[in-house]
């Protein structure tokens, strides 16, 4: 069963201001119903039963509930002991989005077994008017923590966020 459970489960980042105060930026929950149907569209699909890898290529679009994922290529790796998906690797103009939040990167590597989602290359995360850009971001979707590295830039909106 395909379980792309959570994109960014409560991403937290603390920014120190001029007065030494900390500001919390909550980038929301991109939760997907794991029981919802999954639609995958691509130009090609290659399956290797021996390695347990399926590769979707060419304008890949994956839809589950409100979550949309698009990329040039998505590799699906199944666990060696189970028929469950263990890892998803999307490359080429990756976009993960729902109605409220979006994340863009060159590559997204979601290790379902560890709960780590790693975005690399021109990472851009936005929720409403709040935007964070960096070279890489690692999100632990299990506990909602994140590490953002590489020329981190953010715009902090006062008030309604």
mmCIF file of C-alpha atoms in Angstrom, residues 7-81:
data_model
loop_
_atom_site.group_PDB
_atom_site.id
_atom_site.type_symbol
_atom_site.label_atom_id
_atom_site.label_comp_id
_atom_site.label_asym_id
_atom_site.label_seq_id
_atom_site.Cartn_x
_atom_site.Cartn_y
_atom_site.Cartn_z
ATOM 1 C CA UNK A 7 4.796 15.956 3.811
ATOM 2 C CA UNK A 8 5.732 18.395 6.548
ATOM 3 C CA UNK A 9 4.277 17.454 9.895
ATOM 4 C CA UNK A 10 4.520 20.729 11.798
ATOM 5 C CA UNK A 11 7.819 22.133 10.599
ATOM 6 C CA UNK A 12 9.374 24.229 13.336
ATOM 7 C CA UNK A 13 12.105 26.815 12.882
ATOM 8 C CA UNK A 14 13.372 29.298 15.429
ATOM 9 C CA UNK A 15 14.828 32.587 14.223
ATOM 10 C CA UNK A 16 16.664 34.903 16.617
ATOM 11 C CA UNK A 17 15.717 38.572 16.165
ATOM 12 C CA UNK A 18 17.552 41.765 17.100
ATOM 13 C CA UNK A 19 16.178 41.691 20.632
ATOM 14 C CA UNK A 20 17.108 38.049 21.088
ATOM 15 C CA UNK A 21 13.498 36.863 20.919
ATOM 16 C CA UNK A 22 12.554 33.637 19.220
ATOM 17 C CA UNK A 23 9.841 33.508 16.598
ATOM 18 C CA UNK A 24 8.101 30.273 15.772
ATOM 19 C CA UNK A 25 7.147 29.612 12.174
ATOM 20 C CA UNK A 26 4.591 26.818 11.934
ATOM 21 C CA UNK A 27 4.369 25.620 8.344
ATOM 22 C CA UNK A 28 1.348 23.455 8.943
ATOM 23 C CA UNK A 29 0.417 19.872 8.387
ATOM 24 C CA UNK A 30 0.298 18.312 4.955
ATOM 25 C CA UNK A 31 -1.623 15.247 6.036
ATOM 26 C CA UNK A 32 -2.865 12.682 3.577
ATOM 27 C CA UNK A 33 -5.481 10.048 4.245
ATOM 28 C CA UNK A 34 -3.485 6.810 3.773
ATOM 29 C CA UNK A 35 -6.711 5.026 2.791
ATOM 30 C CA UNK A 36 -7.457 7.491 -0.029
ATOM 31 C CA UNK A 37 -7.034 6.285 -3.600
ATOM 32 C CA UNK A 38 -3.736 7.141 -5.306
ATOM 33 C CA UNK A 39 -3.564 8.254 -8.914
ATOM 34 C CA UNK A 40 -0.199 8.169 -10.690
ATOM 35 C CA UNK A 41 0.274 9.596 -14.168
ATOM 36 C CA UNK A 42 3.548 9.409 -16.112
ATOM 37 C CA UNK A 43 4.920 8.878 -19.592
ATOM 38 C CA UNK A 44 6.537 5.544 -18.674
ATOM 39 C CA UNK A 45 6.652 2.963 -15.889
ATOM 40 C CA UNK A 46 9.468 0.437 -15.461
ATOM 41 C CA UNK A 47 9.254 -2.317 -12.854
ATOM 42 C CA UNK A 48 12.147 -4.533 -11.756
ATOM 43 C CA UNK A 49 10.819 -7.414 -9.651
ATOM 44 C CA UNK A 50 14.348 -8.555 -8.732
ATOM 45 C CA UNK A 51 15.373 -5.247 -7.138
ATOM 46 C CA UNK A 52 11.921 -4.237 -5.911
ATOM 47 C CA UNK A 53 12.093 -0.872 -7.689
ATOM 48 C CA UNK A 54 9.458 0.815 -9.836
ATOM 49 C CA UNK A 55 10.376 3.945 -11.815
ATOM 50 C CA UNK A 56 7.848 6.452 -13.137
ATOM 51 C CA UNK A 57 9.321 8.881 -15.673
ATOM 52 C CA UNK A 58 8.115 11.842 -17.684
ATOM 53 C CA UNK A 59 5.802 14.447 -16.188
ATOM 54 C CA UNK A 60 5.048 12.318 -13.127
ATOM 55 C CA UNK A 61 1.998 13.394 -11.141
ATOM 56 C CA UNK A 62 0.943 11.603 -7.969
ATOM 57 C CA UNK A 63 -2.353 12.565 -6.326
ATOM 58 C CA UNK A 64 -3.672 11.268 -3.022
ATOM 59 C CA UNK A 65 -6.487 13.198 -1.431
ATOM 60 C CA UNK A 66 -5.419 16.848 -1.315
ATOM 61 C CA UNK A 67 -1.698 16.114 -1.733
ATOM 62 C CA UNK A 68 -0.078 16.570 -5.140
ATOM 63 C CA UNK A 69 3.455 15.551 -6.011
ATOM 64 C CA UNK A 70 5.006 16.234 -9.385
ATOM 65 C CA UNK A 71 8.504 15.510 -10.694
ATOM 66 C CA UNK A 72 10.341 14.444 -13.820
ATOM 67 C CA UNK A 73 11.112 11.048 -12.240
ATOM 68 C CA UNK A 74 9.916 9.119 -9.186
ATOM 69 C CA UNK A 75 11.599 5.934 -8.011
ATOM 70 C CA UNK A 76 9.567 3.728 -5.682
ATOM 71 C CA UNK A 77 11.605 1.261 -3.613
ATOM 72 C CA UNK A 78 9.817 -1.611 -1.901
ATOM 73 C CA UNK A 79 11.099 -3.204 1.312
ATOM 74 C CA UNK A 80 13.043 -6.443 0.910
ATOM 75 C CA UNK A 81 10.990 -8.168 3.618
#
